[in-house]
Coordinates of C-alpha atoms in Angstrom, one line a residue:
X4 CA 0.0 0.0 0.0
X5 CA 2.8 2.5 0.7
X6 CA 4.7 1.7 -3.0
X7 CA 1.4 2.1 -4.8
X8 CA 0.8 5.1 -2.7
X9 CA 3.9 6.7 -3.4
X10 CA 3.6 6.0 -7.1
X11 CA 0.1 7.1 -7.5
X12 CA 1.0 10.8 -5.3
X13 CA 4.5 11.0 -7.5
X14 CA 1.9 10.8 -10.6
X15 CA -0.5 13.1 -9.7
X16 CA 1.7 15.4 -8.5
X17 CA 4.1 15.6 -11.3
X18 CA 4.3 19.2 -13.4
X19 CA 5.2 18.8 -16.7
X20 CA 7.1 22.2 -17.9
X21 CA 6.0 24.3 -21.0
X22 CA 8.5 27.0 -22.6
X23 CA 6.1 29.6 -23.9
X24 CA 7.3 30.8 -27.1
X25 CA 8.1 33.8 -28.7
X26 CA 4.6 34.2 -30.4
X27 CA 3.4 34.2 -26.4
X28 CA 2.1 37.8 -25.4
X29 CA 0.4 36.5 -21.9
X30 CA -0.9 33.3 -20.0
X31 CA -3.9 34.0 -17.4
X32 CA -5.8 31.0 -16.0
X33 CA -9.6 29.6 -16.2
X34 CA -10.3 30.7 -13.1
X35 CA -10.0 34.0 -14.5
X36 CA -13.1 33.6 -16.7
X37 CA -15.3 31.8 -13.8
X38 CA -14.8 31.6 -10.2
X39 CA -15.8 28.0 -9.5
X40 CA -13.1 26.3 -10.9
X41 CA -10.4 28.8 -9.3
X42 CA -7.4 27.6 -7.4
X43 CA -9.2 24.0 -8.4
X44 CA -7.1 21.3 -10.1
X45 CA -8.4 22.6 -13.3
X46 CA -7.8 25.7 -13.2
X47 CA -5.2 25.3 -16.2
X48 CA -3.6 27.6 -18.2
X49 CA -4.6 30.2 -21.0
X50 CA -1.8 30.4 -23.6
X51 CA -2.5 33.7 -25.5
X52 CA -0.9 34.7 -29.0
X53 CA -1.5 37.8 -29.8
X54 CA -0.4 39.4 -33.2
X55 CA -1.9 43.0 -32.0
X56 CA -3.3 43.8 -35.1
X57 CA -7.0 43.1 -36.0
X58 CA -8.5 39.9 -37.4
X59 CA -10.1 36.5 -35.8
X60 CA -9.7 34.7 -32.4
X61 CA -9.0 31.1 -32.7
X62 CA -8.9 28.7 -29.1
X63 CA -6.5 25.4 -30.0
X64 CA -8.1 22.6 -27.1
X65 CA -6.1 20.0 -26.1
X66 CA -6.2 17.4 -23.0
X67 CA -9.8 16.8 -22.8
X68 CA -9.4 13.1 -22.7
X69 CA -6.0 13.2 -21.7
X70 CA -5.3 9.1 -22.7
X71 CA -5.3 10.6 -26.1
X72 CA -1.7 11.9 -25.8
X73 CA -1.4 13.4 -29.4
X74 CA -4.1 16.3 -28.8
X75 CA -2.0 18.1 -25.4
X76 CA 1.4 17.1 -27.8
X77 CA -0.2 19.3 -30.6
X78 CA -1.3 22.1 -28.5
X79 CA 2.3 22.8 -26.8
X80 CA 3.7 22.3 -30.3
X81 CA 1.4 25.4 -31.1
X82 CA 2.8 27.4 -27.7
X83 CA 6.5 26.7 -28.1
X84 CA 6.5 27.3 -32.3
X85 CA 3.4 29.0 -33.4
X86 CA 3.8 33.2 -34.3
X87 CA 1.0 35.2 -35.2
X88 CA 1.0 38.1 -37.9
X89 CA -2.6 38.6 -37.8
X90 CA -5.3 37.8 -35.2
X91 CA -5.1 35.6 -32.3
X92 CA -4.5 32.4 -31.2
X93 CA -5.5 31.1 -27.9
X94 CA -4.9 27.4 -26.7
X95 CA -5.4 25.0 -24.0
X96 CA -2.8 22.2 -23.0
X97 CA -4.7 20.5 -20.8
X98 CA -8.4 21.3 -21.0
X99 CA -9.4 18.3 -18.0
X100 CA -5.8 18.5 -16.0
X101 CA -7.5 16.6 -13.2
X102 CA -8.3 13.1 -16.2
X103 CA -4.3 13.6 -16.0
X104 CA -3.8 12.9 -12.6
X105 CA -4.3 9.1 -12.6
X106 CA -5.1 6.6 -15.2
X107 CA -8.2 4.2 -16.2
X108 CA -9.0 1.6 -13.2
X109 CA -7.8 -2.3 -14.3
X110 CA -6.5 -1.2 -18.1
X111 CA -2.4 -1.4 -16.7
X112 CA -1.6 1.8 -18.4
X113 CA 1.6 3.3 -17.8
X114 CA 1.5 6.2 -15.2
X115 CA 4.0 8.1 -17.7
X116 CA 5.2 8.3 -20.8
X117 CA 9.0 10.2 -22.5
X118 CA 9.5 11.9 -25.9
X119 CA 13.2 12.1 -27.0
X120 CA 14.4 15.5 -28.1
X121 CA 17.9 16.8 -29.2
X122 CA 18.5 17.8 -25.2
X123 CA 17.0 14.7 -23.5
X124 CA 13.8 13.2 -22.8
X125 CA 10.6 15.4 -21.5
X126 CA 8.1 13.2 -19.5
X127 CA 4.7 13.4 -19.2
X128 CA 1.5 12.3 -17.1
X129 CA -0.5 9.8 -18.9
X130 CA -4.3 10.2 -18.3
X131 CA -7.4 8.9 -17.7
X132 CA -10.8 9.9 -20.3
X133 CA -12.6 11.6 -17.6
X134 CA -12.0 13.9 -14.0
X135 CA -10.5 12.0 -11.2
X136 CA -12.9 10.4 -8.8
X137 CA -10.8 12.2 -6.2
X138 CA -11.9 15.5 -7.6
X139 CA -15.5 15.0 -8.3
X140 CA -17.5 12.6 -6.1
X141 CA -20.1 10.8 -6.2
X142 CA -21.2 10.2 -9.6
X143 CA -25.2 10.1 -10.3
X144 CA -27.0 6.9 -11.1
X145 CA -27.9 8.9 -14.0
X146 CA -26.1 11.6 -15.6
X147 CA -28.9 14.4 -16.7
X148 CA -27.3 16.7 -18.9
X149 CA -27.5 20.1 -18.3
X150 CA -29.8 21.7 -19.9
X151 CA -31.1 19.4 -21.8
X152 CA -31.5 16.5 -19.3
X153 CA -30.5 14.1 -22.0
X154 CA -29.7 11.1 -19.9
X155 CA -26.0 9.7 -20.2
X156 CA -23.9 7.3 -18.9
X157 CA -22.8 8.1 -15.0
X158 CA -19.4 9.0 -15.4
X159 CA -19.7 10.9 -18.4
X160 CA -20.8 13.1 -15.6
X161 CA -16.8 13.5 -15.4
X162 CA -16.4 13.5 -19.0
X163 CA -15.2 17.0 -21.0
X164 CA -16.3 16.3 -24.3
X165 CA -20.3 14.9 -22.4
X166 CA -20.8 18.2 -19.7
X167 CA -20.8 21.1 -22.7
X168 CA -21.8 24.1 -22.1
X169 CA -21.6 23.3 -18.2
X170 CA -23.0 24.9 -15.2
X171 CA -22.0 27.1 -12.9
X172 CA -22.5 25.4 -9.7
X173 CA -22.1 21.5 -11.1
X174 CA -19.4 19.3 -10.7
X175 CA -15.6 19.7 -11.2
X176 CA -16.2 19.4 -15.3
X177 CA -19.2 20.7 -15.2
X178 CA -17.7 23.8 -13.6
X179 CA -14.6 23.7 -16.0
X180 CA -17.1 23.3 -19.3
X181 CA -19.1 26.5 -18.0
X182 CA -15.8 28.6 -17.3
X183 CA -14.6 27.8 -21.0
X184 CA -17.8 28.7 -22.6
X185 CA -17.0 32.2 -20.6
X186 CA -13.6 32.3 -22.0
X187 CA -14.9 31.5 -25.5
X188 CA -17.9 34.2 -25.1
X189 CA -15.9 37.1 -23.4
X190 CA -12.5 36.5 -25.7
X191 CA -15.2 36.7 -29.0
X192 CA -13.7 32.8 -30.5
X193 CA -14.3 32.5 -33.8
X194 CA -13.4 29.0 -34.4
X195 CA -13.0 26.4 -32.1
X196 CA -10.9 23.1 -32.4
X197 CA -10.9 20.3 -30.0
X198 CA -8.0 17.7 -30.6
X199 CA -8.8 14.5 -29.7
X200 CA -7.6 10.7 -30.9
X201 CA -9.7 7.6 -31.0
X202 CA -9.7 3.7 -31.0
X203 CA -9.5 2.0 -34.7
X204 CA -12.4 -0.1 -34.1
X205 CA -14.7 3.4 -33.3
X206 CA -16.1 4.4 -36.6
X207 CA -15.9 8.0 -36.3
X208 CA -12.2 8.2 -36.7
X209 CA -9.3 10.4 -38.9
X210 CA -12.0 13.1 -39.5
X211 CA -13.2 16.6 -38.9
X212 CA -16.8 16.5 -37.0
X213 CA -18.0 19.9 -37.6
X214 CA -20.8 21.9 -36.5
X215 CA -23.3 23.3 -39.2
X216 CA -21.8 26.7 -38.9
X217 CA -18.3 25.2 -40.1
X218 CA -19.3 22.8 -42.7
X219 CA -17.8 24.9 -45.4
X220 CA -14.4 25.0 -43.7
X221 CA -14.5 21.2 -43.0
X222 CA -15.3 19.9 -46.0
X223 CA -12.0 21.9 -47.9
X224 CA -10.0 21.1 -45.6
X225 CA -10.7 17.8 -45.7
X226 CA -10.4 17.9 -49.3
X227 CA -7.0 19.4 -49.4
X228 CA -5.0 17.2 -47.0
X229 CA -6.2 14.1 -48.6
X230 CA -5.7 15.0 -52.3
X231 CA -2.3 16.7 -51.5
X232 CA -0.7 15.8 -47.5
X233 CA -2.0 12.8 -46.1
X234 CA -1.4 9.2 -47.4
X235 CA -4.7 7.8 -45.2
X236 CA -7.6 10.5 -45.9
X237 CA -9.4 12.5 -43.4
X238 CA -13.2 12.8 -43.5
X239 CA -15.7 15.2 -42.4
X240 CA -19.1 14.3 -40.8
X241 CA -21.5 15.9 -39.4
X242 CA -22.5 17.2 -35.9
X243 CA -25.3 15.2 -34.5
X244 CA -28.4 17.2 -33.6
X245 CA -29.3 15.2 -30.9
X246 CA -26.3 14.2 -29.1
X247 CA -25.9 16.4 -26.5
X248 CA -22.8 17.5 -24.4
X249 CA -20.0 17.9 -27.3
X250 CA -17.7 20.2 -27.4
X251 CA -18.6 20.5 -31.4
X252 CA -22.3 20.9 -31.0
X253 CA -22.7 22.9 -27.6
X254 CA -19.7 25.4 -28.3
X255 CA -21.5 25.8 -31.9
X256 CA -25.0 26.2 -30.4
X257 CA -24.0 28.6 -27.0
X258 CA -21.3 31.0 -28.9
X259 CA -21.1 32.8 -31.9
X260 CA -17.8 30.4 -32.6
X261 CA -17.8 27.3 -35.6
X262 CA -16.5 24.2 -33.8
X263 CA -15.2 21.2 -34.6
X264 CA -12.9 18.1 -33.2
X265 CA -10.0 16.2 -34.9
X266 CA -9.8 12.4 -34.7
X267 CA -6.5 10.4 -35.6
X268 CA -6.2 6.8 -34.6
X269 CA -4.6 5.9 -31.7
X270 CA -4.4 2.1 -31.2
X271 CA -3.5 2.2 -27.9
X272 CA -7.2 2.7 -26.9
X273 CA -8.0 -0.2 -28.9
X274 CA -9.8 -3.3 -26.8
X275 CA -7.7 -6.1 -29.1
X276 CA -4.8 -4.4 -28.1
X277 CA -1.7 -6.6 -26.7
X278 CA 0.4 -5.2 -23.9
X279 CA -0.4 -1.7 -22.9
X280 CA 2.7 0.1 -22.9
X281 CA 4.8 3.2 -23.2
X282 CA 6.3 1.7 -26.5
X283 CA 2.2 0.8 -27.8
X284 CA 1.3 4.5 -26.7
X285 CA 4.5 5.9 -28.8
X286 CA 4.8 3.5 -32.0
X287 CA 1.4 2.9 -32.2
X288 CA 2.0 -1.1 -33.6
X289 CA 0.8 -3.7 -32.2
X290 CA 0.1 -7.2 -33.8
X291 CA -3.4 -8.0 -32.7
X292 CA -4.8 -4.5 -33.9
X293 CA -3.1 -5.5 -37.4
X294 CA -4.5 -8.9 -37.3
X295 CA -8.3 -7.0 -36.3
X296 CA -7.5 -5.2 -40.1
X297 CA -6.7 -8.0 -42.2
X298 CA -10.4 -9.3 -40.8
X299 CA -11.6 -5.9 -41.8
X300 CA -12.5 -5.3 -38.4
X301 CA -11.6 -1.3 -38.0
X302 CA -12.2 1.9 -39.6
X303 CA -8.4 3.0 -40.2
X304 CA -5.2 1.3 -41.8
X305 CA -2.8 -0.8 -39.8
X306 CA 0.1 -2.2 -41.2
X307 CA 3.7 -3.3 -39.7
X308 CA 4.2 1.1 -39.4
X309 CA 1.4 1.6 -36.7
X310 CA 0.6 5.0 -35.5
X311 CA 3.3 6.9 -34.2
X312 CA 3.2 9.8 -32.1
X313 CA 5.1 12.0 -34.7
X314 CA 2.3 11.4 -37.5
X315 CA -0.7 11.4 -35.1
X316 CA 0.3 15.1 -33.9
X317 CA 1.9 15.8 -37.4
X318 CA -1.6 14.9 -38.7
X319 CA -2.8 17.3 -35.9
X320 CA -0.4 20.1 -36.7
X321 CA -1.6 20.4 -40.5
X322 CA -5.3 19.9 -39.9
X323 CA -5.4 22.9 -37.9
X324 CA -2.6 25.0 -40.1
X325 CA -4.7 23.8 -43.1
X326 CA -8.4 24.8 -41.2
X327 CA -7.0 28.1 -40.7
X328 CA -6.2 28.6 -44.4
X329 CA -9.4 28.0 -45.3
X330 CA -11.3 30.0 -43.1
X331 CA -8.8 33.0 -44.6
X332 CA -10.1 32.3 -47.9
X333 CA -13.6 32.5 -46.7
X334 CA -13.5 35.6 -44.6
X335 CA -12.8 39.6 -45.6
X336 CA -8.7 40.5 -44.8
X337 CA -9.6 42.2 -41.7
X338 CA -11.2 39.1 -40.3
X339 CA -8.3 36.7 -41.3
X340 CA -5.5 34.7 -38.7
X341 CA -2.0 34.5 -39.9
X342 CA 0.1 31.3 -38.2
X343 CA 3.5 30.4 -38.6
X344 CA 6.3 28.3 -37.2
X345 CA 4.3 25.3 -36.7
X346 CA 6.0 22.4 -38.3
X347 CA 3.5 20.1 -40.4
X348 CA 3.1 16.4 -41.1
X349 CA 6.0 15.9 -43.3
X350 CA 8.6 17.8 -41.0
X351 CA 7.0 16.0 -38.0
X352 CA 7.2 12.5 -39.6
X353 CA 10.4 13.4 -40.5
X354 CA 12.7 15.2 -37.8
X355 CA 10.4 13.7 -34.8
X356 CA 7.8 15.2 -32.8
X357 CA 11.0 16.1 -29.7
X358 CA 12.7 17.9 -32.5
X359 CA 10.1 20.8 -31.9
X360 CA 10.4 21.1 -28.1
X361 CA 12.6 23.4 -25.9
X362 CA 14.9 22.9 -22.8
X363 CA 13.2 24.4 -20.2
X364 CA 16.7 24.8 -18.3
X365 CA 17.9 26.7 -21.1
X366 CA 15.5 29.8 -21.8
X367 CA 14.7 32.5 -18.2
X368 CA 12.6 30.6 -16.1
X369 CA 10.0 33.3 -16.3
X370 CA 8.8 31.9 -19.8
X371 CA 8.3 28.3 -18.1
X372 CA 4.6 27.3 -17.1
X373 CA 4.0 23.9 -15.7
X374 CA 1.1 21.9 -16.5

């Protein structure tokens, strides 16, 4: 009991340390936009990119089910590369910090996980797919969503991407939902995109699911990357009317913003998986996956190459780089976002996703956040 208990307070209590770029103009908190998740566990951080000169506001979400590693990978990509010439770029590391404080009960995932870079390895929490029991207790028999008192499973009661648009005086993520639809109202988002990564047998899977009001920007982006970037297509479906509590239909249906969420596969999460294990989490291969394909069993490609972490966030990286294109194309010049500095899929693939990280020891300690 004292090892485990060690292990498990070593885990939750680790800080994983974020360089803010050069592109970073100022970090506040969530706690800033609501009072009910201040001083909390998740009362994460806001990275703002600010290019001072007029044009849209776009919020980059990662970590809302933080067992899907490549979406909190992408968003500090965007913090330690991205600059801004126009507009502003907002994003979230670690949208549910508290799912990263311990992992799923009986699955034997590992409590951590490394990525090489040029100065040594970072580390970083692996997570769970919703809040920590510890933080939000006890779950209904039920879970009515609010407002619509669709009823849901009981722990997606502790689920990010099931508790959109929140409330005010809920539970933990039903507290953290509510303060980010603040952020997203007072900060005037235009687009929103959730980062997210998904089991091969799970149908909705290397897409874009996009909200009505970003249809049009879905569907060419979609059609760009896979006639000219990506060797496995992305899609673009639909945001269901009726499903309530995600992030892609309740941030489209409570803000002026368009939202949508990116899939990639990660087969980790699959339930045929073999051993669950930092080197399955990072390569992404795993023999009983494959042998799921060749029955025609899952709804993405797996060959002897797997999934690795470089093209799951490279795939990431352009998807949002490309979105924002597209929305320039559609909007007047004064309304327009200007990125750069964010590697895309074939640098990532290429030069490795640690390639694109900085030494925290070696920039002032000032520009160092911890997550």
């Amino acid at each position: 009991m004292v090892v485990a208990g060690r292990e498990f307070r070593a885990h939750r209590t680790f800080r994983e340390p974020v360089v803010a770029g050069e592109g970073v103009t100022a970090v506040r908190t969530l706690g800033d936009y609501h009072p009910g998740v201040k001083g909390t566990v998740n009362d994460c951080n806001i990275y703002f990119l600010d290019s001072g000169k007029p044009g849209a506001t776009v919020l980059v979400f990662g970590g809302t089910h933080p067992e899907e590693p490549a979406a909190n990978l992408t968003a500090e990509l965007f913090v330690e590369n991205a600059r801004v010439e126009q507009g502003r770029l907002l994003v979230v590391i670690r949208g549910n910090r508290s799912a990263s404080t311990y992992t799923r009960n009986g699955e034997a995932y590992p409590t951590f996980y490394r990525i090489p870079t040029p100065w040594g390895e970072k580390t970083y929490r692996m997570g769970d797919r919703c809040s920590s029991p510890l933080d939000s207790w006890p779950d209904p028999e039920v879970y009515l969503h609010y407002p619509t008192k669709q009823m849901l499973a009981y722990m997606d009661i502790r689920n990010l991407n099931r508790a959109w648009p929140g409330r005010p005086d809920g539970l933990l993520t039903e507290r953290t939902t509510f303060a980010f639809m603040e952020l997203i109202r007072r900060e005037k988002v235009d687009v929103f995109i959730d980062l997210h990564e998904a089991e091969l047998e799970y149908p909705v899977e290397n897409t874009i699911v996009a909200h009505e009001k970003a249809h049009g920007v879905a569907a060419m982006t979609s059609m760009v990357l896979t006639a000219q970037e990506f060797p496995v297509p992305i899609g673009m479906e639909f945001s269901p009317v009726a499903l309530r509590g995600l992030s892609h239909r309740e941030v489209g249906d409570n803000s002026d913003a368009m939202s949508m969420i990116f899939e990639v596969a990660e087969p980790f999460l699959d339930r045929i998986r073999g051993i669950t294990d930092e080197t399955l989490l990072l390569e992404g291969k795993d023999e009983f996956v494959k042998k799921a394909g060749e029955h025609g069993l899952l709804y993405a490609p797996m060959d002897d190459s797997g999934w690795p972490i470089a093209v799951r966030v490279g795939r990431h990286a352009s998807t949002v780089l490309q979105t924002l294109e597209t929305f320039n194309t559609m909007e007047t010049p004064e309304r327009q976002i200007l990125v750069s500095g964010v590697p895309r899929y074939a640098e990532l693939v290429d030069k490795g996703l640690g390639a694109f990280f900085r030494d925290p020891s070696g920039v002032p300690q000032d520009r160092v956040f911890y997550e």
